[in-house]
Amino acid sequence: MPILVMKFGGTSVATLDRIRRAAKRVGMEVANGYDVIVIVSAMSGETNKLVGYVSETSPLYDAREYDAVVSSGENVTAGLMALTLQEMGVPARSWQGWQVPINTTSAHSAARFIDIPRDNIDAKFAEGFKVAVVAGFQGVSAEGRITTLGRGGSDTTAVAFAAAFGAERCDIYTDVDGVYTTDPRISSKARKLDKIAFEEMLELASLGAKVLQTRSVELAMRYNVKLRVLSSFEEPSEGAGTLVCAEELIMESKAVSGIAFSRDEAKMTVVTIEDRPGIAAAIFGPLAEAGVNVDMIVQNVSEQGYQGHKEGVTDMTFSCPIDQLKRAEKALLDARDAGTIKFDRLEADTDVCKVSVVGIGMRSHAGVASKMFETLSNEGINIKVIATSEIKISVLIDRKYMELAVQALHDAFELEKA
Ligand code: ASP
Ligand code: MG
């Protein structure tokens, strides 16, 4: 039997009624001839509630017990989904992480997969069970303790099962009907994409489009797992949702496929540091140790007399999430106190956002950057930092222009047209 993985997010299993609706979909795929592995999230709001219980009980909690508590939401939905399927006459059995077993590292609350042996579930399929309902987001460590994968981890569980069982596809049921050219709340012209390449989805996901956990897309790309994102609230139809797949399956790509943004960015400039070999390492080493996710980096030219600087000094600018700025500042001041770097001062800018255009078509289309910059200039938007990769151009601009920039770029690249 071909295997299909179906993942239902928190809103799709939020009530018994919705679990019934989801179970019906599973029943349809069983009728289509699949053995189905269903991955469930906790009912929406449940994981947050459990995290709250833990913090209230023990602010400096033991990570093993945190995982024991927060993983429990998925156990409930897995059991209920199996019962609902049984009531519908579909032979189903639920599985918690340790029963499969889903073997992970011991990094509690941020565990990584080691392997997922197929034997136990395969044996149940061989007995005539049609559905294995697996609790998402959890696993078991070599010490035999329950682990969790980090928030949003059920997406990654689903992809890992699809890879381990050679599933034909991994369908991710959620509360939106697919991946859009940009956030429809920002641009009313946003259009649902039929297909998007792994690499584009990865850029969009890590740039702030929140449909899929980034790790799940990485895993899907590595194991070439076809992902489909679709809504559990719409009637099933041919070609519903968005297929996230290998580039080769996408016939013709426009230069730009989507526009991503992240609102809560900050920019910091280390003013007047000495320009010598090792200075970048001396700055970014302490930042990494402090857990600061540095994103864009610009080192300014260091000619003699540049902006009145002395010879042999330069400025270094970087961006990071706004809530990490204080940590970045402390790490750099500590490094200066310790004597590993010398600089005059730090200049922080907390009113910036990042807007990015993404598309694999950029590899073969020229002029994307100039069109982007011209569009922003026509709107009178000043660009503060630019960064590029092969399939992405990102700019840092004033936060108050974010919506305007996204809308203008969406128009300029004609993303409303298929
Ligand atoms: N329930 C977990 C969370 O809220 C995992 C998931 O739903 O993907 O993060
Ligand atoms: Mg999710």
Coordinates of C-alpha atoms and ligand atoms in Angstrom, one line a residue:
M1 CA 0.0 0.0 0.0
P2 CA 1.3 3.5 -0.8
I3 CA 1.7 5.6 2.4
L4 CA 0.4 9.1 2.9
V5 CA 1.3 11.3 5.8
M6 CA -1.4 13.8 6.9
K7 CA -0.6 16.4 9.6
F8 CA -3.4 18.3 11.4
G9 CA -2.4 21.5 13.2
G10 CA -3.9 22.8 16.4
T11 CA -6.8 24.7 14.8
S12 CA -7.7 21.6 12.8
V13 CA -8.1 19.5 16.0
A14 CA -9.3 22.3 18.3
T15 CA -12.7 20.7 19.1
L16 CA -14.3 17.2 18.8
D17 CA -16.2 18.5 15.8
R18 CA -13.1 19.5 14.0
I19 CA -11.4 16.2 14.9
R20 CA -14.4 14.5 13.3
R21 CA -14.0 16.7 10.2
A22 CA -10.3 15.8 10.0
A23 CA -11.0 12.1 10.5
K24 CA -13.4 12.2 7.6
R25 CA -10.5 13.4 5.4
V26 CA -8.4 10.6 6.6
G27 CA -11.2 8.2 5.9
M28 CA -11.3 9.5 2.3
E29 CA -7.6 8.9 1.8
V30 CA -8.0 5.3 3.2
A31 CA -10.8 4.8 0.7
N32 CA -8.4 6.1 -2.0
G33 CA -6.1 3.1 -1.1
Y34 CA -3.5 4.6 1.2
D35 CA -2.2 3.4 4.5
V36 CA -2.2 6.7 6.4
I37 CA 0.1 8.1 9.1
V38 CA -1.7 10.9 10.8
I39 CA 0.4 13.4 12.8
V40 CA -1.5 15.5 15.3
S41 CA -0.7 18.7 17.1
A42 CA -2.3 19.6 20.5
M43 CA -5.7 21.4 20.4
S44 CA -5.0 25.0 19.7
G45 CA -4.0 27.0 22.8
E46 CA -3.3 23.8 24.7
T47 CA 0.5 23.8 24.5
N48 CA 0.6 27.5 25.6
K49 CA -1.5 26.6 28.6
L50 CA 0.8 23.7 29.5
V51 CA 3.9 25.9 29.1
G52 CA 2.2 28.4 31.4
Y53 CA 1.6 25.7 34.1
V54 CA 5.2 24.8 34.0
S55 CA 6.5 28.3 34.4
E56 CA 4.1 29.1 37.2
T57 CA 5.0 25.9 39.1
S58 CA 8.8 26.2 38.6
P59 CA 10.3 29.3 37.0
L60 CA 13.7 27.6 36.6
Y61 CA 12.1 24.3 35.6
D62 CA 13.8 21.0 35.0
A63 CA 13.8 20.6 31.2
R64 CA 12.9 16.9 31.4
E65 CA 9.7 17.7 33.4
Y66 CA 8.9 20.6 31.0
D67 CA 8.9 18.1 28.2
A68 CA 6.8 15.6 30.2
V69 CA 4.1 18.3 30.7
V70 CA 4.1 20.1 27.3
S71 CA 4.2 16.9 25.2
S72 CA 0.9 15.8 26.8
G73 CA -1.4 17.9 24.6
E74 CA -0.6 15.7 21.6
N75 CA -1.3 12.5 23.5
V76 CA -4.8 13.7 24.0
T77 CA -5.5 14.5 20.3
A78 CA -3.8 11.3 19.1
G79 CA -6.0 9.1 21.3
L80 CA -9.1 11.1 20.3
M81 CA -8.3 11.0 16.6
A82 CA -7.8 7.2 16.8
L83 CA -11.2 6.8 18.7
T84 CA -13.0 9.0 16.1
L85 CA -11.6 6.9 13.2
Q86 CA -12.6 3.7 15.0
E87 CA -16.2 5.1 15.4
M88 CA -16.2 5.7 11.7
G89 CA -15.2 2.1 11.1
V90 CA -11.6 2.8 10.1
P91 CA -9.1 0.6 11.9
A92 CA -6.7 3.0 13.7
R93 CA -4.2 3.0 16.5
S94 CA -2.6 5.8 18.3
W95 CA 1.2 6.1 19.0
Q96 CA 3.1 8.2 21.5
G97 CA 6.7 9.0 20.6
W98 CA 8.3 6.4 22.9
Q99 CA 6.0 3.7 21.5
V100 CA 7.1 4.1 17.9
P101 CA 9.9 4.8 19.0
I102 CA 10.8 8.3 17.7
N103 CA 14.4 8.4 18.8
T104 CA 15.8 11.8 19.5
T105 CA 18.7 13.5 21.1
S106 CA 18.5 14.4 24.8
A107 CA 18.3 18.2 24.1
H108 CA 15.1 18.7 26.0
S109 CA 12.7 21.2 24.4
A110 CA 14.9 21.4 21.3
A111 CA 15.5 17.7 20.5
R112 CA 16.6 16.5 17.1
F113 CA 15.6 13.2 15.4
I114 CA 18.1 10.3 15.4
D115 CA 15.9 7.7 13.7
I116 CA 12.4 6.4 13.4
P117 CA 12.4 2.6 13.1
R118 CA 9.4 1.5 11.0
D119 CA 8.9 -2.0 12.4
N120 CA 6.2 -1.4 15.0
I121 CA 4.0 0.6 12.8
D122 CA 4.6 -1.6 9.7
A123 CA 3.6 -4.6 11.8
K124 CA 0.3 -2.9 12.7
F125 CA -0.4 -2.0 9.1
A126 CA 0.3 -5.7 8.2
E127 CA -2.3 -6.7 10.8
G128 CA -4.9 -4.7 8.9
F129 CA -4.8 -1.3 10.7
K130 CA -5.3 1.4 8.1
V131 CA -4.2 4.4 10.1
A132 CA -1.4 5.1 12.6
V133 CA -2.1 8.3 14.6
V134 CA 1.2 9.7 15.9
A135 CA 1.5 12.4 18.5
G136 CA 3.5 15.2 16.9
F137 CA 6.2 17.3 18.6
Q138 CA 7.6 14.6 20.8
G139 CA 10.1 11.8 20.9
V140 CA 12.2 9.8 23.4
S141 CA 15.8 10.1 24.4
A142 CA 18.4 7.4 24.8
E143 CA 17.9 7.8 28.5
G144 CA 14.2 6.9 28.0
R145 CA 12.9 10.3 28.8
I146 CA 10.2 12.1 26.8
T147 CA 11.6 14.9 24.6
T148 CA 10.0 17.7 22.6
L149 CA 11.2 19.2 19.4
G150 CA 10.6 22.9 19.9
R151 CA 7.5 25.0 19.2
G152 CA 5.8 24.2 15.9
G153 CA 7.6 20.8 15.9
S154 CA 4.7 18.7 14.6
D155 CA 5.4 19.9 11.1
T156 CA 8.9 18.4 11.4
T157 CA 7.5 15.2 12.9
A158 CA 5.3 14.9 9.8
V159 CA 8.1 15.4 7.4
A160 CA 10.3 13.0 9.3
F161 CA 7.7 10.2 9.1
A162 CA 7.2 10.9 5.4
A163 CA 10.9 10.4 4.9
A164 CA 11.2 7.4 7.1
F165 CA 8.2 5.6 5.5
G166 CA 8.8 6.7 1.9
A167 CA 5.4 8.4 1.8
E168 CA 4.0 9.5 -1.5
R169 CA 3.3 13.0 0.0
C170 CA 3.1 14.8 3.2
D171 CA -0.1 16.9 3.5
I172 CA 0.0 19.6 6.1
Y173 CA -3.6 20.7 7.1
T174 CA -3.8 24.1 8.6
D175 CA -6.1 27.1 8.8
V176 CA -4.8 28.8 5.7
D177 CA -5.4 27.4 2.2
G178 CA -1.8 27.5 1.1
V179 CA 1.3 29.6 0.6
Y180 CA 0.8 33.1 -0.7
T181 CA 2.9 35.5 -2.7
T182 CA 2.9 37.7 0.5
D183 CA 0.7 38.0 3.6
P184 CA -2.8 38.8 2.4
R185 CA -3.3 41.0 5.4
I186 CA -0.6 43.3 4.1
S187 CA -1.5 43.2 0.4
S188 CA -5.1 42.5 -0.8
K189 CA -3.6 41.4 -4.1
A190 CA -1.7 38.5 -2.6
R191 CA -2.2 35.3 -4.6
K192 CA -2.1 31.7 -3.5
L193 CA 0.8 29.8 -5.2
D194 CA 0.1 26.4 -6.7
K195 CA 3.7 25.3 -6.4
I196 CA 6.8 26.7 -4.7
A197 CA 10.3 25.3 -4.6
F198 CA 11.9 24.0 -1.4
E199 CA 14.5 26.7 -1.4
E200 CA 12.0 29.5 -1.9
M201 CA 9.8 28.1 0.9
L202 CA 12.9 27.9 3.1
E203 CA 13.7 31.6 2.4
L204 CA 10.1 32.6 2.9
A205 CA 9.7 30.6 6.1
S206 CA 13.0 31.9 7.7
L207 CA 12.2 35.4 6.6
G208 CA 9.0 35.4 8.6
A209 CA 6.3 33.7 6.6
K210 CA 4.9 31.4 9.4
V211 CA 3.1 28.7 7.5
L212 CA 5.6 25.9 8.2
Q213 CA 8.3 25.4 10.8
T214 CA 11.6 26.1 9.0
R215 CA 13.1 22.9 10.2
S216 CA 10.4 20.9 8.5
V217 CA 11.2 22.5 5.1
E218 CA 14.9 21.8 5.6
L219 CA 14.1 18.2 6.2
A220 CA 11.7 18.0 3.3
M221 CA 14.4 19.4 1.0
R222 CA 17.1 17.0 2.3
Y223 CA 14.9 13.9 1.8
N224 CA 12.9 15.2 -1.2
V225 CA 9.6 14.9 0.6
K226 CA 6.7 16.5 -1.4
L227 CA 4.8 18.7 0.9
R228 CA 1.3 20.1 0.4
V229 CA 0.0 22.9 2.5
L230 CA -3.8 23.0 2.6
S231 CA -6.8 24.1 4.7
S232 CA -8.8 21.6 6.7
F233 CA -11.7 24.0 6.5
E234 CA -12.3 23.9 2.8
E235 CA -13.9 21.2 0.8
P236 CA -11.3 18.9 -0.8
S237 CA -10.6 19.6 -4.4
E238 CA -8.1 18.7 -7.1
G239 CA -5.0 21.0 -6.9
A240 CA -6.1 22.5 -3.6
G241 CA -3.4 24.1 -1.5
T242 CA 0.3 24.7 -2.4
L243 CA 2.7 22.0 -3.3
V244 CA 6.2 22.6 -1.9
C245 CA 8.5 20.5 -4.1
A246 CA 11.8 20.2 -5.9
E247 CA 12.7 22.9 -8.4
E248 CA 12.6 20.5 -11.3
L249 CA 8.8 20.0 -10.8
I250 CA 8.2 23.7 -11.5
M251 CA 8.1 24.4 -15.2
E252 CA 8.7 28.1 -15.5
S253 CA 9.6 30.4 -12.7
K254 CA 9.0 34.1 -12.6
A255 CA 11.9 36.2 -11.4
V256 CA 10.2 36.7 -8.1
S257 CA 7.8 34.3 -6.4
G258 CA 7.1 35.9 -3.1
I259 CA 7.7 38.8 -0.8
A260 CA 8.6 38.2 2.9
F261 CA 9.0 40.7 5.7
S262 CA 9.9 40.7 9.3
R263 CA 8.8 43.6 11.4
D264 CA 10.9 43.3 14.5
E265 CA 14.4 43.9 13.3
A266 CA 17.1 46.1 14.8
K267 CA 20.4 47.5 13.4
M268 CA 23.5 48.2 15.3
T269 CA 26.7 49.9 14.2
V270 CA 30.0 49.4 15.9
V271 CA 31.6 52.8 15.3
T272 CA 35.3 53.2 14.8
I273 CA 36.8 49.8 15.3
E274 CA 40.3 49.0 14.3
D275 CA 40.6 47.5 10.8
R276 CA 42.8 44.4 11.2
P277 CA 42.7 40.7 10.4
G278 CA 40.5 38.9 12.9
I279 CA 38.3 41.9 13.8
A280 CA 35.1 40.4 12.4
A281 CA 35.8 37.2 14.3
A282 CA 36.4 39.2 17.5
I283 CA 33.0 40.9 17.1
F284 CA 30.8 38.1 15.9
G285 CA 32.3 35.4 18.1
P286 CA 31.0 37.0 21.4
L287 CA 27.7 37.7 19.6
A288 CA 27.3 34.1 18.7
E289 CA 28.2 33.0 22.2
A290 CA 25.5 35.3 23.6
G291 CA 23.0 33.6 21.3
V292 CA 22.4 36.6 19.0
N293 CA 21.1 35.7 15.6
V294 CA 23.0 38.1 13.4
D295 CA 21.4 38.4 10.0
M296 CA 22.8 41.1 7.6
I297 CA 26.4 42.3 8.0
V298 CA 28.0 45.3 6.4
Q299 CA 31.6 46.4 6.9
N300 CA 32.2 49.9 5.6
V301 CA 35.2 50.9 3.5
S302 CA 38.2 51.9 5.5
E303 CA 40.1 54.4 3.5
Q304 CA 42.2 56.9 5.1
G305 CA 40.2 59.9 6.0
Y306 CA 36.9 58.1 5.4
Q307 CA 34.2 60.1 7.2
G308 CA 37.0 61.8 9.1
H309 CA 38.2 58.5 10.5
K310 CA 41.8 57.9 11.2
E311 CA 43.7 55.4 9.1
G312 CA 43.2 51.8 10.0
V313 CA 39.7 52.0 11.4
T314 CA 36.3 51.1 10.1
D315 CA 32.6 50.8 11.0
M316 CA 30.7 47.5 11.2
T317 CA 26.9 47.3 10.9
F318 CA 24.8 44.3 11.6
S319 CA 21.1 43.5 12.0
C320 CA 19.4 41.1 14.5
P321 CA 15.9 40.5 15.9
I322 CA 15.0 43.5 18.1
D323 CA 14.6 41.4 21.3
Q324 CA 18.2 40.3 21.0
L325 CA 19.6 43.8 20.7
K326 CA 20.2 44.3 24.5
R327 CA 22.1 41.0 24.6
A328 CA 24.2 42.1 21.6
E329 CA 25.0 45.4 23.2
K330 CA 26.1 43.7 26.4
A331 CA 28.3 41.1 24.6
L332 CA 30.1 43.8 22.7
L333 CA 30.6 46.1 25.7
D334 CA 31.9 43.1 27.7
A335 CA 34.3 42.2 24.9
R336 CA 35.6 45.8 25.0
D337 CA 36.0 45.7 28.7
A338 CA 37.9 42.5 28.4
G339 CA 40.2 44.2 25.8
T340 CA 39.5 41.9 22.9
I341 CA 38.0 44.7 20.7
K342 CA 38.3 48.4 20.7
F343 CA 35.7 50.8 19.4
D344 CA 34.3 54.2 20.1
R345 CA 30.6 53.6 20.5
L346 CA 27.6 51.5 19.5
E347 CA 24.7 53.1 17.5
A348 CA 21.4 51.2 17.7
D349 CA 18.5 51.7 15.4
T350 CA 15.3 50.0 16.6
D351 CA 12.9 51.3 14.1
V352 CA 13.7 49.1 11.1
C353 CA 12.1 46.2 9.3
K354 CA 13.3 43.8 6.7
V355 CA 11.6 43.3 3.3
S356 CA 12.8 40.6 0.9
V357 CA 11.9 39.5 -2.6
V358 CA 12.5 35.7 -3.1
G359 CA 12.5 33.6 -6.3
I360 CA 14.5 30.8 -7.9
G361 CA 13.8 32.6 -11.2
M362 CA 16.3 35.3 -10.0
R363 CA 19.1 33.0 -11.1
S364 CA 18.2 33.4 -14.7
H365 CA 16.5 36.8 -14.8
A366 CA 18.6 40.0 -14.7
G367 CA 17.5 43.3 -13.2
V368 CA 15.6 42.2 -10.2
A369 CA 17.8 44.3 -7.8
S370 CA 17.5 47.4 -9.9
K371 CA 13.8 47.0 -10.2
M372 CA 13.4 46.6 -6.4
F373 CA 15.6 49.6 -5.6
E374 CA 13.8 51.8 -8.2
T375 CA 10.4 50.8 -6.8
L376 CA 11.4 51.7 -3.3
S377 CA 13.0 55.0 -4.5
N378 CA 9.8 55.9 -6.3
E379 CA 8.0 55.6 -3.0
G380 CA 10.6 57.7 -1.3
I381 CA 11.8 54.8 0.9
N382 CA 15.4 55.0 2.0
I383 CA 17.3 51.7 2.1
K384 CA 19.6 51.3 5.1
V385 CA 21.2 47.9 4.5
I386 CA 21.1 45.5 1.5
A387 CA 21.9 41.8 1.5
T388 CA 21.6 39.3 -1.3
S389 CA 21.8 35.6 -1.9
E390 CA 21.3 33.7 -5.1
I391 CA 17.5 33.7 -4.8
K392 CA 16.8 36.6 -2.5
I393 CA 17.3 40.3 -2.1
S394 CA 16.7 41.8 1.4
V395 CA 16.6 45.4 2.4
L396 CA 16.4 47.0 5.8
I397 CA 14.1 50.1 5.8
D398 CA 12.2 52.2 8.3
R399 CA 9.5 50.1 10.0
K400 CA 6.8 52.7 9.2
Y401 CA 7.2 51.9 5.4
M402 CA 6.9 48.2 5.7
E403 CA 3.3 47.8 4.3
L404 CA 4.0 50.4 1.6
A405 CA 7.1 48.6 0.5
V406 CA 5.5 45.2 0.3
Q407 CA 2.5 46.5 -1.6
A408 CA 4.7 48.5 -4.1
L409 CA 7.0 45.5 -4.7
H410 CA 4.0 43.2 -5.1
D411 CA 2.7 45.5 -7.8
A412 CA 6.1 46.1 -9.5
F413 CA 6.8 42.4 -9.9
E414 CA 3.2 41.7 -10.9
L415 CA 2.8 38.9 -8.4
E416 CA -1.0 39.1 -8.6
K417 CA -0.7 37.5 -12.1
A418 CA -0.1 33.7 -12.4
Ligands
ASP1 N1 1.8 21.8 19.9 C1 3.1 22.2 19.7 C2 3.2 23.8 19.6 O1 2.2 24.4 19.8 C3 3.7 21.7 18.4 C4 2.9 21.9 17.2 O2 1.7 22.2 17.2 O3 3.4 21.9 16.1 O4 4.2 24.3 19.4
MG2 MG 2.1 25.2 13.2

